[in-house]
């Protein structure tokens, strides 16, 4: 019997890095389930990619049952789960004396606990099917920090610890688990952030953020997507537990 087409579940796949990754996987011939809170955008992307290769799962990763429902939809549509891309991330800003406990809890729930829940289900499914790949999204802010990002930075650093442990616990099950750490990538998240500083023009801010990277530009979602597709491929078969910086060199420079 021929092996069925790879089934990929992308959390936060409606826009930004997740949407670029969904597109890249379909281009490789995979089937993709896009799980997201943005129903209109997610359904439109799934329709654009075609029902043979893409499905949409309405999902708020803040709720465990919705994460599991997205797995159910992917399995029902495409016969199993081979790759899970945990890509949802939100940021709440504030120094620790100002940041509310609610914002801290929400950030950890959406960025970290959701990835734990998705790893748990992915491992259960992949053990049954003989293996798979889990790719978790950390951040450059998991490696070095910026002011007012305590909650986000803590969640992203913890993702690397989760990833390493899943990798060593389940290597013998044929499961690889890796994380990625993007620098500043030109996505709606960053474009919205650039518009929140009322006293600055968004294009000036984006130029400034670009200049912090030795490559002197923002990254493209497609560049992150290409790394994720590689990490999911058999060519990356000896890679597990590691984190991949896709950061235009920003982590390599001590003083800009
Ligand atoms: N863009 C960057 O500069 C950058 C840098 C480092 C890390 N990252 C990380 O990359 C990932 C993707 O970032 P992006 O820039 O593409 O962001 P984005 O905001 O453009 O896209 C994120 C997607 O996640 C979805 N989402 C948000 N909350 C959700 C929830 N509770 N449940 C389900 N879906 C939800 C959004 O609807 C959106 O489709 C995040 O984890 C982010 O922390 C981004």
mmCIF file of N, CA, C and O in Angstrom, residues 149-204:
data_model
loop_
_atom_site.group_PDB
_atom_site.id
_atom_site.type_symbol
_atom_site.label_atom_id
_atom_site.label_comp_id
_atom_site.label_asym_id
_atom_site.label_seq_id
_atom_site.Cartn_x
_atom_site.Cartn_y
_atom_site.Cartn_z
ATOM 1 N N UNK A 149 8.997 42.699 28.165
ATOM 2 C CA UNK A 149 8.514 41.457 27.528
ATOM 3 C C UNK A 149 8.601 40.239 28.465
ATOM 4 O O UNK A 149 8.678 39.106 27.984
ATOM 5 N N UNK A 150 8.571 40.465 29.783
ATOM 6 C CA UNK A 150 8.801 39.359 30.728
ATOM 7 C C UNK A 150 7.925 38.131 30.435
ATOM 8 O O UNK A 150 8.430 37.001 30.385
ATOM 9 N N UNK A 151 6.624 38.353 30.242
ATOM 10 C CA UNK A 151 5.716 37.205 30.056
ATOM 11 C C UNK A 151 6.021 36.479 28.750
ATOM 12 O O UNK A 151 6.146 35.242 28.710
ATOM 13 N N UNK A 152 6.165 37.255 27.677
ATOM 14 C CA UNK A 152 6.434 36.652 26.361
ATOM 15 C C UNK A 152 7.788 35.940 26.376
ATOM 16 O O UNK A 152 7.905 34.791 25.937
ATOM 17 N N UNK A 153 8.812 36.629 26.896
ATOM 18 C CA UNK A 153 10.161 36.048 26.900
ATOM 19 C C UNK A 153 10.209 34.774 27.740
ATOM 20 O O UNK A 153 10.840 33.786 27.348
ATOM 21 N N UNK A 154 9.518 34.791 28.882
ATOM 22 C CA UNK A 154 9.492 33.590 29.745
ATOM 23 C C UNK A 154 8.817 32.436 29.015
ATOM 24 O O UNK A 154 9.293 31.299 29.037
ATOM 25 N N UNK A 155 7.705 32.730 28.332
ATOM 26 C CA UNK A 155 6.983 31.659 27.626
ATOM 27 C C UNK A 155 7.847 31.085 26.511
ATOM 28 O O UNK A 155 7.875 29.868 26.300
ATOM 29 N N UNK A 156 8.573 31.947 25.805
ATOM 30 C CA UNK A 156 9.351 31.477 24.657
ATOM 31 C C UNK A 156 10.599 30.706 25.093
ATOM 32 O O UNK A 156 10.992 29.723 24.442
ATOM 33 N N UNK A 157 11.231 31.133 26.199
ATOM 34 C CA UNK A 157 12.384 30.378 26.712
ATOM 35 C C UNK A 157 11.922 28.994 27.182
ATOM 36 O O UNK A 157 12.604 27.986 26.958
ATOM 37 N N UNK A 158 10.745 28.943 27.815
ATOM 38 C CA UNK A 158 10.234 27.663 28.324
ATOM 39 C C UNK A 158 9.930 26.688 27.186
ATOM 40 O O UNK A 158 10.067 25.469 27.354
ATOM 41 N N UNK A 159 9.524 27.219 26.040
ATOM 42 C CA UNK A 159 9.206 26.349 24.892
ATOM 43 C C UNK A 159 10.444 25.534 24.495
ATOM 44 O O UNK A 159 10.330 24.354 24.121
ATOM 45 N N UNK A 160 11.618 26.133 24.615
ATOM 46 C CA UNK A 160 12.834 25.380 24.252
ATOM 47 C C UNK A 160 13.070 24.229 25.239
ATOM 48 O O UNK A 160 13.501 23.150 24.845
ATOM 49 N N UNK A 161 12.768 24.446 26.510
ATOM 50 C CA UNK A 161 12.900 23.370 27.512
ATOM 51 C C UNK A 161 11.896 22.259 27.240
ATOM 52 O O UNK A 161 12.230 21.065 27.311
ATOM 53 N N UNK A 162 10.653 22.647 26.924
ATOM 54 C CA UNK A 162 9.616 21.662 26.580
ATOM 55 C C UNK A 162 10.068 20.843 25.374
ATOM 56 O O UNK A 162 9.985 19.602 25.373
ATOM 57 N N UNK A 163 10.576 21.534 24.365
ATOM 58 C CA UNK A 163 10.968 20.877 23.111
ATOM 59 C C UNK A 163 12.077 19.846 23.349
ATOM 60 O O UNK A 163 12.006 18.710 22.863
ATOM 61 N N UNK A 164 13.109 20.254 24.092
ATOM 62 C CA UNK A 164 14.233 19.325 24.354
ATOM 63 C C UNK A 164 13.735 18.069 25.063
ATOM 64 O O UNK A 164 14.157 16.961 24.767
ATOM 65 N N UNK A 165 12.813 18.268 26.024
ATOM 66 C CA UNK A 165 12.358 17.124 26.820
ATOM 67 C C UNK A 165 11.468 16.189 26.005
ATOM 68 O O UNK A 165 11.608 14.962 26.081
ATOM 69 N N UNK A 166 10.559 16.769 25.214
ATOM 70 C CA UNK A 166 9.729 15.924 24.332
ATOM 71 C C UNK A 166 10.643 15.143 23.389
ATOM 72 O O UNK A 166 10.444 13.941 23.155
ATOM 73 N N UNK A 167 11.684 15.816 22.886
ATOM 74 C CA UNK A 167 12.597 15.157 21.936
ATOM 75 C C UNK A 167 13.265 13.938 22.557
ATOM 76 O O UNK A 167 13.302 12.864 21.936
ATOM 77 N N UNK A 168 13.775 14.092 23.774
ATOM 78 C CA UNK A 168 14.496 12.936 24.350
ATOM 79 C C UNK A 168 13.537 11.880 24.898
ATOM 80 O O UNK A 168 13.830 10.690 24.865
ATOM 81 N N UNK A 169 12.366 12.312 25.370
ATOM 82 C CA UNK A 169 11.401 11.325 25.888
ATOM 83 C C UNK A 169 10.850 10.440 24.767
ATOM 84 O O UNK A 169 10.486 9.290 25.011
ATOM 85 N N UNK A 170 10.743 11.000 23.542
ATOM 86 C CA UNK A 170 10.015 10.276 22.496
ATOM 87 C C UNK A 170 10.837 9.963 21.247
ATOM 88 O O UNK A 170 10.279 9.581 20.222
ATOM 89 N N UNK A 171 12.172 10.099 21.379
ATOM 90 C CA UNK A 171 13.039 9.746 20.243
ATOM 91 C C UNK A 171 12.825 8.279 19.861
ATOM 92 O O UNK A 171 12.741 7.933 18.675
ATOM 93 N N UNK A 172 12.694 7.437 20.867
ATOM 94 C CA UNK A 172 12.545 6.000 20.599
ATOM 95 C C UNK A 172 11.195 5.666 19.970
ATOM 96 O O UNK A 172 11.005 4.559 19.448
ATOM 97 N N UNK A 173 10.254 6.618 20.014
ATOM 98 C CA UNK A 173 8.948 6.399 19.374
ATOM 99 C C UNK A 173 8.950 6.861 17.921
ATOM 100 O O UNK A 173 7.885 6.887 17.271
ATOM 101 N N UNK A 174 10.116 7.315 17.434
ATOM 102 C CA UNK A 174 10.186 7.799 16.052
ATOM 103 C C UNK A 174 9.672 9.230 15.908
ATOM 104 O O UNK A 174 9.339 9.671 14.809
ATOM 105 N N UNK A 175 9.614 9.931 17.047
ATOM 106 C CA UNK A 175 9.102 11.315 17.017
ATOM 107 C C UNK A 175 10.271 12.274 17.178
ATOM 108 O O UNK A 175 11.075 12.131 18.103
ATOM 109 N N UNK A 176 10.362 13.247 16.256
ATOM 110 C CA UNK A 176 11.340 14.326 16.424
ATOM 111 C C UNK A 176 10.599 15.573 16.884
ATOM 112 O O UNK A 176 9.461 15.813 16.476
ATOM 113 N N UNK A 177 11.255 16.367 17.756
ATOM 114 C CA UNK A 177 10.648 17.608 18.229
ATOM 115 C C UNK A 177 11.722 18.694 18.198
ATOM 116 O O UNK A 177 12.800 18.518 18.773
ATOM 117 N N UNK A 178 11.441 19.781 17.492
ATOM 118 C CA UNK A 178 12.410 20.879 17.369
ATOM 119 C C UNK A 178 11.675 22.198 17.606
ATOM 120 O O UNK A 178 10.449 22.251 17.568
ATOM 121 N N UNK A 179 12.455 23.249 17.851
ATOM 122 C CA UNK A 179 11.826 24.577 17.939
ATOM 123 C C UNK A 179 12.519 25.538 16.987
ATOM 124 O O UNK A 179 13.660 25.308 16.571
ATOM 125 N N UNK A 180 11.783 26.611 16.656
ATOM 126 C CA UNK A 180 12.373 27.668 15.830
ATOM 127 C C UNK A 180 12.305 28.979 16.609
ATOM 128 O O UNK A 180 11.395 29.197 17.413
ATOM 129 N N UNK A 181 13.284 29.836 16.362
ATOM 130 C CA UNK A 181 13.330 31.144 17.020
ATOM 131 C C UNK A 181 13.492 32.237 15.960
ATOM 132 O O UNK A 181 14.617 32.584 15.586
ATOM 133 N N UNK A 182 12.375 32.771 15.490
ATOM 134 C CA UNK A 182 12.482 33.857 14.511
ATOM 135 C C UNK A 182 12.966 35.155 15.150
ATOM 136 O O UNK A 182 12.694 35.433 16.321
ATOM 137 N N UNK A 183 13.696 35.958 14.347
ATOM 138 C CA UNK A 183 13.941 37.362 14.695
ATOM 139 C C UNK A 183 12.698 38.136 14.289
ATOM 140 O O UNK A 183 11.590 37.595 14.289
ATOM 141 N N UNK A 184 12.835 39.399 13.910
ATOM 142 C CA UNK A 184 11.643 40.159 13.536
ATOM 143 C C UNK A 184 11.243 39.818 12.109
ATOM 144 O O UNK A 184 12.012 40.010 11.173
ATOM 145 N N UNK A 185 10.040 39.285 11.979
ATOM 146 C CA UNK A 185 9.529 38.816 10.687
ATOM 147 C C UNK A 185 8.364 39.733 10.296
ATOM 148 O O UNK A 185 7.533 40.092 11.145
ATOM 149 N N UNK A 186 8.301 40.073 9.028
ATOM 150 C CA UNK A 186 7.298 41.021 8.549
ATOM 151 C C UNK A 186 5.928 40.346 8.420
ATOM 152 O O UNK A 186 5.571 39.834 7.362
ATOM 153 N N UNK A 187 5.204 40.320 9.526
ATOM 154 C CA UNK A 187 3.878 39.683 9.565
ATOM 155 C C UNK A 187 2.856 40.683 10.105
ATOM 156 O O UNK A 187 3.237 41.735 10.644
ATOM 157 N N UNK A 188 1.555 40.355 10.049
ATOM 158 C CA UNK A 188 0.547 41.241 10.645
ATOM 159 C C UNK A 188 0.847 41.584 12.107
ATOM 160 O O UNK A 188 0.645 42.719 12.538
ATOM 161 N N UNK A 189 1.388 40.607 12.860
ATOM 162 C CA UNK A 189 1.727 40.853 14.274
ATOM 163 C C UNK A 189 2.663 42.047 14.404
ATOM 164 O O UNK A 189 2.448 42.955 15.215
ATOM 165 N N UNK A 190 3.705 42.067 13.587
ATOM 166 C CA UNK A 190 4.714 43.127 13.641
ATOM 167 C C UNK A 190 4.153 44.424 13.055
ATOM 168 O O UNK A 190 4.385 45.517 13.582
ATOM 169 N N UNK A 191 3.355 44.301 11.979
ATOM 170 C CA UNK A 191 2.760 45.504 11.369
ATOM 171 C C UNK A 191 1.794 46.175 12.354
ATOM 172 O O UNK A 191 1.781 47.398 12.480
ATOM 173 N N UNK A 192 1.044 45.375 13.095
ATOM 174 C CA UNK A 192 0.118 45.936 14.089
ATOM 175 C C UNK A 192 0.925 46.588 15.219
ATOM 176 O O UNK A 192 0.618 47.698 15.662
ATOM 177 N N UNK A 193 1.995 45.913 15.661
ATOM 178 C CA UNK A 193 2.839 46.470 16.735
ATOM 179 C C UNK A 193 3.417 47.821 16.299
ATOM 180 O O UNK A 193 3.459 48.771 17.087
ATOM 181 N N UNK A 194 3.809 47.931 15.031
ATOM 182 C CA UNK A 194 4.413 49.182 14.537
ATOM 183 C C UNK A 194 3.397 50.326 14.533
ATOM 184 O O UNK A 194 3.787 51.490 14.608
ATOM 185 N N UNK A 195 2.104 49.974 14.472
ATOM 186 C CA UNK A 195 1.083 51.028 14.429
ATOM 187 C C UNK A 195 0.625 51.453 15.827
ATOM 188 O O UNK A 195 -0.164 52.377 15.967
ATOM 189 N N UNK A 196 1.133 50.760 16.880
ATOM 190 C CA UNK A 196 0.653 51.074 18.231
ATOM 191 C C UNK A 196 1.424 52.239 18.865
ATOM 192 O O UNK A 196 1.007 52.763 19.878
ATOM 193 N N UNK A 197 2.566 52.605 18.260
ATOM 194 C CA UNK A 197 3.333 53.740 18.796
ATOM 195 C C UNK A 197 2.840 55.013 18.100
ATOM 196 O O UNK A 197 3.239 55.315 16.976
ATOM 197 N N UNK A 198 1.961 55.727 18.771
ATOM 198 C CA UNK A 198 1.259 56.854 18.145
ATOM 199 C C UNK A 198 2.226 57.972 17.704
ATOM 200 O O UNK A 198 1.958 58.700 16.758
ATOM 201 N N UNK A 199 3.344 58.119 18.426
ATOM 202 C CA UNK A 199 4.259 59.226 18.127
ATOM 203 C C UNK A 199 5.278 58.873 17.034
ATOM 204 O O UNK A 199 6.129 59.691 16.711
ATOM 205 N N UNK A 200 5.214 57.657 16.477
ATOM 206 C CA UNK A 200 6.197 57.240 15.468
ATOM 207 C C UNK A 200 5.481 56.743 14.210
ATOM 208 O O UNK A 200 4.418 56.132 14.301
ATOM 209 N N UNK A 201 6.110 56.987 13.051
ATOM 210 C CA UNK A 201 5.522 56.462 11.819
ATOM 211 C C UNK A 201 5.874 54.984 11.697
ATOM 212 O O UNK A 201 7.044 54.610 11.895
ATOM 213 N N UNK A 202 4.887 54.107 11.353
ATOM 214 C CA UNK A 202 5.158 52.663 11.284
ATOM 215 C C UNK A 202 6.344 52.332 10.376
ATOM 216 O O UNK A 202 7.166 51.471 10.715
ATOM 217 N N UNK A 203 6.470 53.043 9.228
ATOM 218 C CA UNK A 203 7.560 52.709 8.297
ATOM 219 C C UNK A 203 8.928 53.055 8.906
ATOM 220 O O UNK A 203 9.919 52.360 8.676
ATOM 221 N N UNK A 204 8.978 54.132 9.752
ATOM 222 C CA UNK A 204 10.242 54.481 10.418
ATOM 223 C C UNK A 204 10.604 53.408 11.445
ATOM 224 O O UNK A 204 11.755 52.989 11.562
#
